[in-house]
mmCIF file of C-alpha atoms in Angstrom:
data_model
loop_
_atom_site.group_PDB
_atom_site.id
_atom_site.type_symbol
_atom_site.label_atom_id
_atom_site.label_comp_id
_atom_site.label_asym_id
_atom_site.label_seq_id
_atom_site.Cartn_x
_atom_site.Cartn_y
_atom_site.Cartn_z
ATOM 1 C CA MET A 1 22.581 139.632 222.617
ATOM 2 C CA GLU A 2 26.124 140.276 221.395
ATOM 3 C CA ILE A 3 26.845 136.534 221.541
ATOM 4 C CA LEU A 4 23.838 135.818 219.311
ATOM 5 C CA VAL A 5 25.038 138.429 216.820
ATOM 6 C CA VAL A 6 28.508 136.867 216.760
ATOM 7 C CA VAL A 7 27.088 133.350 216.345
ATOM 8 C CA PHE A 8 24.751 134.529 213.584
ATOM 9 C CA SER A 9 27.615 136.322 211.819
ATOM 10 C CA LEU A 10 29.847 133.244 212.020
ATOM 11 C CA ALA A 11 27.038 131.030 210.727
ATOM 12 C CA LEU A 12 26.406 133.446 207.860
ATOM 13 C CA LEU A 13 30.111 133.528 207.000
ATOM 14 C CA GLY A 14 30.209 129.734 207.115
ATOM 15 C CA LEU A 15 27.245 129.448 204.755
ATOM 16 C CA CYS A 16 28.788 131.980 202.385
ATOM 17 C CA GLY A 17 32.078 130.081 202.456
ATOM 18 C CA LEU A 18 30.290 126.780 201.810
ATOM 19 C CA PHE A 19 28.341 128.332 198.933
ATOM 20 C CA MET A 20 31.516 129.706 197.354
ATOM 21 C CA HIS A 21 33.269 126.348 197.771
ATOM 22 C CA VAL A 22 30.411 124.474 196.094
ATOM 23 C CA TYR A 23 30.211 127.113 193.340
ATOM 24 C CA GLU A 24 33.971 126.770 192.801
ATOM 25 C CA ILE A 25 33.724 122.972 192.417
ATOM 26 C CA LEU A 26 30.556 122.881 190.316
ATOM 27 C CA TRP A 27 31.182 125.802 187.963
ATOM 28 C CA LEU A 28 34.299 127.976 188.339
ATOM 29 C CA LYS A 29 36.886 125.159 188.235
ATOM 30 C CA PRO A 30 35.240 123.344 185.258
ATOM 31 C CA GLU A 31 34.859 126.678 183.454
ATOM 32 C CA ARG A 32 38.570 127.449 183.918
ATOM 33 C CA LEU A 33 39.453 124.072 182.376
ATOM 34 C CA ARG A 34 37.097 124.696 179.451
ATOM 35 C CA ALA A 35 38.614 128.173 178.952
ATOM 36 C CA LYS A 36 42.131 126.694 178.716
ATOM 37 C CA LEU A 37 40.919 124.231 176.080
ATOM 38 C CA ARG A 38 38.972 126.903 174.173
ATOM 39 C CA ARG A 39 42.139 129.022 173.908
ATOM 40 C CA GLN A 40 43.711 126.113 171.992
ATOM 41 C CA GLY A 41 40.829 126.100 169.519
ATOM 42 C CA PHE A 42 38.724 123.294 171.006
ATOM 43 C CA SER A 43 34.949 123.624 170.976
ATOM 44 C CA GLY A 44 32.040 121.440 172.006
ATOM 45 C CA PRO A 45 28.399 121.368 173.081
ATOM 46 C CA GLN A 46 27.399 124.017 175.608
ATOM 47 C CA PRO A 47 27.049 122.412 179.073
ATOM 48 C CA CYS A 48 24.217 123.188 181.453
ATOM 49 C CA PHE A 49 24.803 123.964 185.119
ATOM 50 C CA LEU A 50 25.315 120.979 187.420
ATOM 51 C CA LEU A 51 24.668 118.215 184.837
ATOM 52 C CA GLY A 52 26.935 119.360 182.004
ATOM 53 C CA ASN A 53 26.044 117.588 178.733
ATOM 54 C CA VAL A 54 24.491 114.523 180.418
ATOM 55 C CA PRO A 55 20.836 115.442 179.557
ATOM 56 C CA GLU A 56 21.766 115.864 175.880
ATOM 57 C CA MET A 57 23.607 112.519 175.921
ATOM 58 C CA LYS A 58 20.581 110.728 177.366
ATOM 59 C CA LYS A 59 18.326 112.279 174.728
ATOM 60 C CA MET A 60 20.612 111.207 171.851
ATOM 61 C CA THR A 61 21.018 107.692 173.263
ATOM 62 C CA LYS A 62 17.261 107.266 173.642
ATOM 63 C CA SER A 63 16.688 108.478 170.085
ATOM 64 C CA LYS A 64 19.305 106.052 168.728
ATOM 65 C CA SER A 65 17.849 103.134 170.725
ATOM 66 C CA THR A 66 14.351 103.876 169.418
ATOM 67 C CA ALA A 67 15.584 103.979 165.819
ATOM 68 C CA ALA A 68 17.566 100.742 166.270
ATOM 69 C CA ALA A 69 14.533 98.965 167.738
ATOM 70 C CA LYS A 70 12.442 99.843 164.676
ATOM 71 C CA SER A 71 15.028 98.589 162.171
ATOM 72 C CA PRO A 72 17.541 96.258 163.879
ATOM 73 C CA THR A 73 20.757 95.716 161.936
ATOM 74 C CA ASN A 74 24.055 93.945 162.601
ATOM 75 C CA GLU A 75 26.667 96.749 162.507
ATOM 76 C CA HIS A 76 30.418 96.364 163.025
ATOM 77 C CA ASP A 77 30.682 99.960 164.277
ATOM 78 C CA TYR A 78 28.954 99.264 167.582
ATOM 79 C CA ALA A 79 30.605 102.254 169.301
ATOM 80 C CA SER A 80 28.325 104.641 167.375
ATOM 81 C CA THR A 81 25.328 102.717 168.751
ATOM 82 C CA ILE A 82 26.534 102.733 172.354
ATOM 83 C CA PHE A 83 27.815 106.339 172.249
ATOM 84 C CA PRO A 84 25.820 108.062 169.463
ATOM 85 C CA PHE A 85 26.497 111.508 170.941
ATOM 86 C CA PHE A 86 30.259 111.221 170.342
ATOM 87 C CA GLU A 87 29.697 110.460 166.652
ATOM 88 C CA GLN A 88 27.250 113.358 166.210
ATOM 89 C CA TRP A 89 29.484 115.819 168.040
ATOM 90 C CA ARG A 90 32.536 114.666 166.074
ATOM 91 C CA GLU A 91 30.739 115.503 162.829
ATOM 92 C CA LYS A 92 29.711 118.902 164.227
ATOM 93 C CA TYR A 93 32.824 120.023 166.156
ATOM 94 C CA GLY A 94 35.640 118.121 164.446
ATOM 95 C CA ARG A 95 37.952 115.247 165.369
ATOM 96 C CA ASN A 96 38.802 116.676 168.811
ATOM 97 C CA PHE A 97 36.249 118.365 171.067
ATOM 98 C CA MET A 98 35.380 118.854 174.746
ATOM 99 C CA VAL A 99 32.406 117.473 176.686
ATOM 100 C CA SER A 100 31.161 117.883 180.280
ATOM 101 C CA PHE A 101 30.027 114.997 182.514
ATOM 102 C CA GLY A 102 28.592 117.047 185.366
ATOM 103 C CA ASN A 103 31.659 118.903 186.658
ATOM 104 C CA VAL A 104 34.076 116.433 184.981
ATOM 105 C CA GLN A 105 35.628 117.782 181.787
ATOM 106 C CA LEU A 106 36.374 115.337 178.976
ATOM 107 C CA LEU A 107 38.537 116.030 175.933
ATOM 108 C CA TYR A 108 37.486 113.610 173.166
ATOM 109 C CA ILE A 109 40.387 112.845 170.810
ATOM 110 C CA THR A 110 40.315 110.836 167.573
ATOM 111 C CA ASP A 111 43.520 112.244 166.069
ATOM 112 C CA PRO A 112 45.588 109.044 165.568
ATOM 113 C CA TYR A 113 48.955 110.682 166.319
ATOM 114 C CA VAL A 114 47.810 112.220 169.601
ATOM 115 C CA ALA A 115 45.938 109.029 170.530
ATOM 116 C CA LYS A 116 49.141 107.026 169.935
ATOM 117 C CA GLU A 117 51.143 109.368 172.200
ATOM 118 C CA ILE A 118 48.559 109.003 174.957
ATOM 119 C CA SER A 119 48.376 105.212 174.621
ATOM 120 C CA ILE A 120 52.152 104.767 174.997
ATOM 121 C CA CYS A 121 52.544 107.341 177.780
ATOM 122 C CA THR A 122 53.753 105.655 180.981
ATOM 123 C CA SER A 123 53.825 108.760 183.184
ATOM 124 C CA LEU A 124 52.065 108.483 186.545
ATOM 125 C CA ASP A 125 50.620 111.940 185.803
ATOM 126 C CA LEU A 126 48.254 110.272 183.315
ATOM 127 C CA GLY A 127 45.905 108.008 185.272
ATOM 128 C CA LYS A 128 42.679 106.158 184.627
ATOM 129 C CA PRO A 129 39.572 108.219 185.482
ATOM 130 C CA ALA A 130 37.026 107.169 188.072
ATOM 131 C CA TYR A 131 33.890 108.435 186.327
ATOM 132 C CA GLN A 132 33.299 105.509 183.996
ATOM 133 C CA HIS A 133 31.096 102.927 185.676
ATOM 134 C CA LYS A 134 28.585 102.109 182.947
ATOM 135 C CA GLU A 135 28.355 98.438 182.112
ATOM 136 C CA LEU A 136 28.939 97.481 178.480
ATOM 137 C CA ARG A 137 26.682 94.516 177.887
ATOM 138 C CA ALA A 138 27.301 91.903 175.195
ATOM 139 C CA LEU A 139 24.907 91.836 172.255
ATOM 140 C CA LEU A 140 23.820 88.260 171.640
ATOM 141 C CA GLY A 141 20.846 86.462 170.197
ATOM 142 C CA GLN A 142 17.742 85.692 172.232
ATOM 143 C CA ASP A 143 17.644 81.941 171.661
ATOM 144 C CA ILE A 144 20.729 80.932 173.653
ATOM 145 C CA ARG A 145 22.137 83.356 176.233
ATOM 146 C CA VAL A 146 25.750 82.477 176.933
ATOM 147 C CA ASP A 147 27.081 85.844 178.091
ATOM 148 C CA GLU A 148 26.768 85.004 181.796
ATOM 149 C CA ASP A 149 28.477 81.641 181.242
ATOM 150 C CA LEU A 150 31.318 83.374 179.410
ATOM 151 C CA ARG A 151 31.667 85.940 182.197
ATOM 152 C CA THR A 152 31.791 83.201 184.816
ATOM 153 C CA PHE A 153 34.397 81.228 182.873
ATOM 154 C CA SER A 154 36.548 84.300 182.156
ATOM 155 C CA SER A 155 36.339 85.315 185.833
ATOM 156 C CA TYR A 156 37.701 81.895 186.784
ATOM 157 C CA MET A 157 40.586 82.271 184.330
ATOM 158 C CA VAL A 158 41.407 85.785 185.585
ATOM 159 C CA SER A 159 41.197 84.553 189.181
ATOM 160 C CA LYS A 160 43.590 81.687 188.391
ATOM 161 C CA THR A 161 46.051 84.060 186.718
ATOM 162 C CA LEU A 162 45.817 86.699 189.430
ATOM 163 C CA PHE A 163 45.707 84.611 192.606
ATOM 164 C CA GLY A 164 47.255 81.285 191.562
ATOM 165 C CA SER A 165 46.521 78.584 194.140
ATOM 166 C CA SER A 166 44.225 81.014 195.994
ATOM 167 C CA SER A 167 41.927 81.299 192.969
ATOM 168 C CA TYR A 168 39.005 79.650 194.790
ATOM 169 C CA LYS A 169 38.978 82.670 197.115
ATOM 170 C CA GLY A 170 39.029 84.908 194.064
ATOM 171 C CA ILE A 171 35.749 83.386 192.881
ATOM 172 C CA ASP A 172 34.071 84.532 196.105
ATOM 173 C CA MET A 173 35.489 87.997 195.534
ATOM 174 C CA PHE A 174 34.250 87.973 191.944
ATOM 175 C CA ILE A 175 30.663 87.507 193.145
ATOM 176 C CA ARG A 176 30.973 90.651 195.252
ATOM 177 C CA LEU A 177 32.745 92.584 192.498
ATOM 178 C CA LYS A 178 29.966 91.663 190.105
ATOM 179 C CA ALA A 179 27.387 92.944 192.603
ATOM 180 C CA LEU A 180 29.500 96.079 193.076
ATOM 181 C CA LYS A 181 29.622 96.721 189.344
ATOM 182 C CA LYS A 182 25.858 96.292 189.079
ATOM 183 C CA ALA A 183 25.335 98.735 191.948
ATOM 184 C CA LEU A 184 27.686 101.275 190.353
ATOM 185 C CA SER A 185 25.804 101.097 187.036
ATOM 186 C CA THR A 186 22.316 101.330 188.572
ATOM 187 C CA PRO A 187 20.421 103.981 186.567
ATOM 188 C CA SER A 188 19.108 107.015 188.407
ATOM 189 C CA LEU A 189 17.435 110.290 187.493
ATOM 190 C CA LEU A 190 20.232 112.030 189.417
ATOM 191 C CA ASN A 191 23.091 110.381 187.500
ATOM 192 C CA GLY A 192 25.719 112.987 186.696
ATOM 193 C CA VAL A 193 25.013 115.201 189.713
ATOM 194 C CA PRO A 194 28.391 115.993 191.344
ATOM 195 C CA GLY A 195 28.806 114.776 194.921
ATOM 196 C CA LEU A 196 25.895 112.312 194.760
ATOM 197 C CA ARG A 197 28.173 109.341 195.524
ATOM 198 C CA TYR A 198 28.963 110.805 198.954
ATOM 199 C CA LEU A 199 25.329 110.853 200.093
ATOM 200 C CA PRO A 200 24.200 107.904 202.294
ATOM 201 C CA THR A 201 21.544 106.648 199.871
ATOM 202 C CA LYS A 202 20.489 102.997 199.850
ATOM 203 C CA ASN A 203 22.524 102.245 196.730
ATOM 204 C CA ASN A 204 25.579 104.147 198.006
ATOM 205 C CA ARG A 205 25.490 102.273 201.315
ATOM 206 C CA LYS A 206 25.412 99.011 199.350
ATOM 207 C CA ILE A 207 28.408 100.163 197.293
ATOM 208 C CA TRP A 208 30.364 101.123 200.426
ATOM 209 C CA ARG A 209 29.603 97.754 202.045
ATOM 210 C CA LEU A 210 30.685 95.783 198.966
ATOM 211 C CA GLU A 211 33.868 97.846 198.575
ATOM 212 C CA LYS A 212 34.743 97.166 202.208
ATOM 213 C CA GLU A 213 34.127 93.417 201.784
ATOM 214 C CA VAL A 214 36.220 93.239 198.598
ATOM 215 C CA GLN A 215 39.073 95.149 200.228
ATOM 216 C CA SER A 216 39.013 92.850 203.263
ATOM 217 C CA MET A 217 39.080 89.733 201.056
ATOM 218 C CA ILE A 218 42.010 91.004 198.979
ATOM 219 C CA LEU A 219 44.030 92.040 202.037
ATOM 220 C CA LYS A 220 43.367 88.649 203.629
ATOM 221 C CA ILE A 221 44.803 86.885 200.568
ATOM 222 C CA VAL A 222 47.756 89.300 200.566
ATOM 223 C CA LYS A 223 48.431 88.606 204.263
ATOM 224 C CA GLU A 224 48.466 84.867 203.606
ATOM 225 C CA ARG A 225 50.692 85.363 200.561
ATOM 226 C CA THR A 226 53.330 87.347 202.496
ATOM 227 C CA LYS A 227 53.867 84.282 204.692
ATOM 228 C CA ASP A 228 54.529 82.094 201.646
ATOM 229 C CA SER A 229 55.736 84.080 198.635
ATOM 230 C CA CYS A 230 56.965 81.157 196.523
ATOM 231 C CA GLU A 231 54.274 81.635 193.840
ATOM 232 C CA LYS A 232 54.939 83.838 190.824
ATOM 233 C CA ASP A 233 51.576 85.154 189.718
ATOM 234 C CA LEU A 234 50.166 88.623 189.087
ATOM 235 C CA LEU A 235 49.349 89.147 192.763
ATOM 236 C CA GLN A 236 52.959 88.480 193.756
ATOM 237 C CA MET A 237 54.163 90.981 191.142
ATOM 238 C CA ILE A 238 51.741 93.613 192.480
ATOM 239 C CA ILE A 239 52.890 92.980 196.066
ATOM 240 C CA GLU A 240 56.544 93.285 195.054
ATOM 241 C CA GLY A 241 55.770 96.521 193.212
ATOM 242 C CA ALA A 242 53.979 97.939 196.256
ATOM 243 C CA ASN A 243 56.918 96.999 198.503
ATOM 244 C CA SER A 244 59.575 98.368 196.154
ATOM 245 C CA GLY A 245 59.843 101.599 198.134
ATOM 246 C CA LYS A 246 58.422 103.838 195.401
ATOM 247 C CA ILE A 247 55.004 103.878 197.071
ATOM 248 C CA ALA A 248 54.324 105.276 200.537
ATOM 249 C CA PRO A 249 53.576 102.540 203.123
ATOM 250 C CA LEU A 250 50.191 104.057 203.924
ATOM 251 C CA THR A 251 49.103 103.789 200.281
ATOM 252 C CA SER A 252 50.708 100.433 199.409
ATOM 253 C CA GLU A 253 47.677 98.457 200.636
ATOM 254 C CA GLN A 254 45.329 100.644 198.593
ATOM 255 C CA PHE A 255 47.668 100.245 195.600
ATOM 256 C CA ILE A 256 47.369 96.448 195.848
ATOM 257 C CA VAL A 257 43.590 96.527 196.316
ATOM 258 C CA ASP A 258 43.002 98.952 193.425
ATOM 259 C CA ASN A 259 45.180 96.974 191.014
ATOM 260 C CA CYS A 260 43.493 93.680 191.901
ATOM 261 C CA LYS A 261 40.046 95.218 191.392
ATOM 262 C CA ASN A 262 41.061 96.829 188.088
ATOM 263 C CA ILE A 263 42.543 93.597 186.705
ATOM 264 C CA TYR A 264 39.518 91.614 187.805
ATOM 265 C CA LEU A 265 36.836 93.965 186.511
ATOM 266 C CA ALA A 266 38.625 94.786 183.248
ATOM 267 C CA GLY A 267 39.928 91.288 182.580
ATOM 268 C CA PHE A 268 36.823 89.178 182.989
ATOM 269 C CA GLU A 269 34.493 91.614 181.218
ATOM 270 C CA THR A 270 36.643 92.265 178.149
ATOM 271 C CA ALA A 271 37.472 88.575 177.683
ATOM 272 C CA ALA A 272 33.804 87.590 177.946
ATOM 273 C CA ILE A 273 32.693 90.292 175.497
ATOM 274 C CA SER A 274 35.374 89.341 172.960
ATOM 275 C CA ALA A 275 34.322 85.688 173.224
ATOM 276 C CA SER A 276 30.692 86.713 172.681
ATOM 277 C CA TRP A 277 31.569 88.632 169.518
ATOM 278 C CA SER A 278 33.609 85.650 168.276
ATOM 279 C CA LEU A 279 30.637 83.330 168.705
ATOM 280 C CA MET A 280 28.379 85.820 166.936
ATOM 281 C CA LEU A 281 30.745 86.039 163.953
ATOM 282 C CA LEU A 282 31.129 82.257 163.776
ATOM 283 C CA ALA A 283 27.347 81.879 163.849
ATOM 284 C CA SER A 284 27.074 84.452 161.033
ATOM 285 C CA HIS A 285 29.714 82.606 158.964
ATOM 286 C CA PRO A 286 29.080 78.838 159.391
ATOM 287 C CA GLU A 287 31.805 77.936 156.875
ATOM 288 C CA TRP A 288 34.419 79.457 159.190
ATOM 289 C CA GLN A 289 32.766 77.782 162.156
ATOM 290 C CA CYS A 290 33.298 74.406 160.459
ATOM 291 C CA ARG A 291 36.934 75.237 159.668
ATOM 292 C CA VAL A 292 37.670 76.256 163.268
ATOM 293 C CA ARG A 293 35.927 73.181 164.668
ATOM 294 C CA ALA A 294 37.837 70.855 162.337
ATOM 295 C CA GLU A 295 41.137 72.482 163.321
ATOM 296 C CA VAL A 296 40.416 72.166 167.064
ATOM 297 C CA LEU A 297 39.474 68.492 166.694
ATOM 298 C CA GLU A 298 42.568 67.792 164.621
ATOM 299 C CA VAL A 299 45.032 69.584 166.925
ATOM 300 C CA CYS A 300 43.574 68.537 170.274
ATOM 301 C CA GLY A 301 42.537 65.009 169.354
ATOM 302 C CA GLY A 302 40.153 64.798 172.307
ATOM 303 C CA LYS A 303 42.778 66.024 174.808
ATOM 304 C CA VAL A 304 42.676 69.107 177.018
ATOM 305 C CA PRO A 305 44.266 72.014 175.090
ATOM 306 C CA ASP A 306 47.662 73.254 176.286
ATOM 307 C CA ALA A 307 49.900 76.160 175.255
ATOM 308 C CA ASP A 308 51.608 74.200 172.467
ATOM 309 C CA MET A 309 48.263 73.182 170.969
ATOM 310 C CA LEU A 310 47.022 76.777 171.015
ATOM 311 C CA LEU A 311 50.063 77.908 169.014
ATOM 312 C CA LYS A 312 49.152 75.406 166.279
ATOM 313 C CA MET A 313 45.563 76.697 165.900
ATOM 314 C CA LYS A 314 46.198 79.192 163.077
ATOM 315 C CA THR A 315 42.595 79.433 161.884
ATOM 316 C CA LEU A 316 41.270 80.034 165.390
ATOM 317 C CA THR A 317 43.930 82.722 165.895
ATOM 318 C CA MET A 318 42.809 84.434 162.680
ATOM 319 C CA VAL A 319 39.192 84.440 163.868
ATOM 320 C CA ILE A 320 40.166 85.927 167.231
ATOM 321 C CA GLN A 321 42.314 88.632 165.619
ATOM 322 C CA GLU A 322 39.564 89.546 163.150
ATOM 323 C CA THR A 323 37.072 89.727 166.013
ATOM 324 C CA MET A 324 39.358 92.090 167.937
ATOM 325 C CA ARG A 325 39.784 94.219 164.815
ATOM 326 C CA LEU A 326 36.056 94.529 164.179
ATOM 327 C CA TYR A 327 34.968 94.673 167.814
ATOM 328 C CA PRO A 328 37.640 96.065 170.161
ATOM 329 C CA SER A 329 37.102 94.964 173.757
ATOM 330 C CA SER A 330 36.501 98.592 174.727
ATOM 331 C CA PRO A 331 35.175 101.262 172.328
ATOM 332 C CA LEU A 332 36.864 104.024 174.361
ATOM 333 C CA VAL A 333 40.234 104.397 176.088
ATOM 334 C CA THR A 334 40.156 107.050 178.817
ATOM 335 C CA ARG A 335 42.843 108.712 180.910
ATOM 336 C CA GLU A 336 42.852 111.523 183.489
ATOM 337 C CA THR A 337 45.624 114.125 183.619
ATOM 338 C CA LEU A 338 46.917 114.400 187.190
ATOM 339 C CA GLN A 339 49.265 117.232 186.135
ATOM 340 C CA ASP A 340 49.409 119.636 183.179
ATOM 341 C CA MET A 341 50.597 117.581 180.194
ATOM 342 C CA LYS A 342 51.365 118.046 176.502
ATOM 343 C CA PHE A 343 50.686 115.627 173.651
ATOM 344 C CA GLY A 344 51.744 116.874 170.233
ATOM 345 C CA ASP A 345 50.568 120.490 170.030
ATOM 346 C CA ILE A 346 47.820 119.971 172.609
ATOM 347 C CA HIS A 347 48.260 121.272 176.163
ATOM 348 C CA ILE A 348 45.907 119.389 178.499
ATOM 349 C CA PRO A 349 45.370 121.024 181.908
ATOM 350 C CA LYS A 350 45.352 119.064 185.149
ATOM 351 C CA GLY A 351 41.977 117.470 185.919
ATOM 352 C CA VAL A 352 40.802 116.937 182.321
ATOM 353 C CA ASN A 353 39.721 113.451 181.227
ATOM 354 C CA VAL A 354 40.954 112.450 177.774
#
């Protein structure tokens, strides 16, 4: 009988400890971060338990999509269409405010001086967050869909730059990375619930399998490269950085894998989207389309373009630069503070996404 009482007591203590641990992660820790930001004068929408401001974001996005469907227009400020909640909250709470993605705290900053400090910060205490997985799809016409072709072409170019002579293996990896990205951005009613990615759901098992395959493919290329390191491409630079002694041996492999995945996913998507916007602008301004085409024909003369030819294409360069000005490859730049940091007069506690 005494043994049963002891076992029951231990089980009860374990459950209480587990409850307090979960409560700490889901509410107390995020609330402490919000309190530190509130003391500096930051405000923002009131989060709900577990989901934060995600339900409100979904409601605003749905409302914006419905309004856009009724009266479609071609706007340069596409960020306000993709993230309407940021624009509405900026008008309500000011240029800088805080938002909750589940238990992840985000400090939204539009102050140009603070944003400049963050963008040029090279400290390892300011890393890229892991919460952003939503796919940003290109907005093209319905007659001719070229976005997939542009993604495929840009993936080949990134693979060639990253892996050099092993680029054909990079194409196989790209197929899996593309499937991984699609799995990560699969919509769910439970999106935003903390800890959901650790549950063995069907989609999570698919993500784990693809991540394992991608890691194995990258490490296989790295193993082959270490035997013959004569090439000077991005992969070789990453390997040399991992072996410089500044990174622990146990994490050097993960460092290489993470950098290859980041370059691949960020590189091919942003290049394809920028190319899509360029084509849209050229289609909207046929006179510039004719000028660019005439310049390409004159400079290339039917030959395959090389670096010297590209430098001579002034009109094409102007079109690309104007496209990047109107439609940046990413509407948001995000970082995660791995330690307490200060930018200008703003103290950002550890664990806040900016």
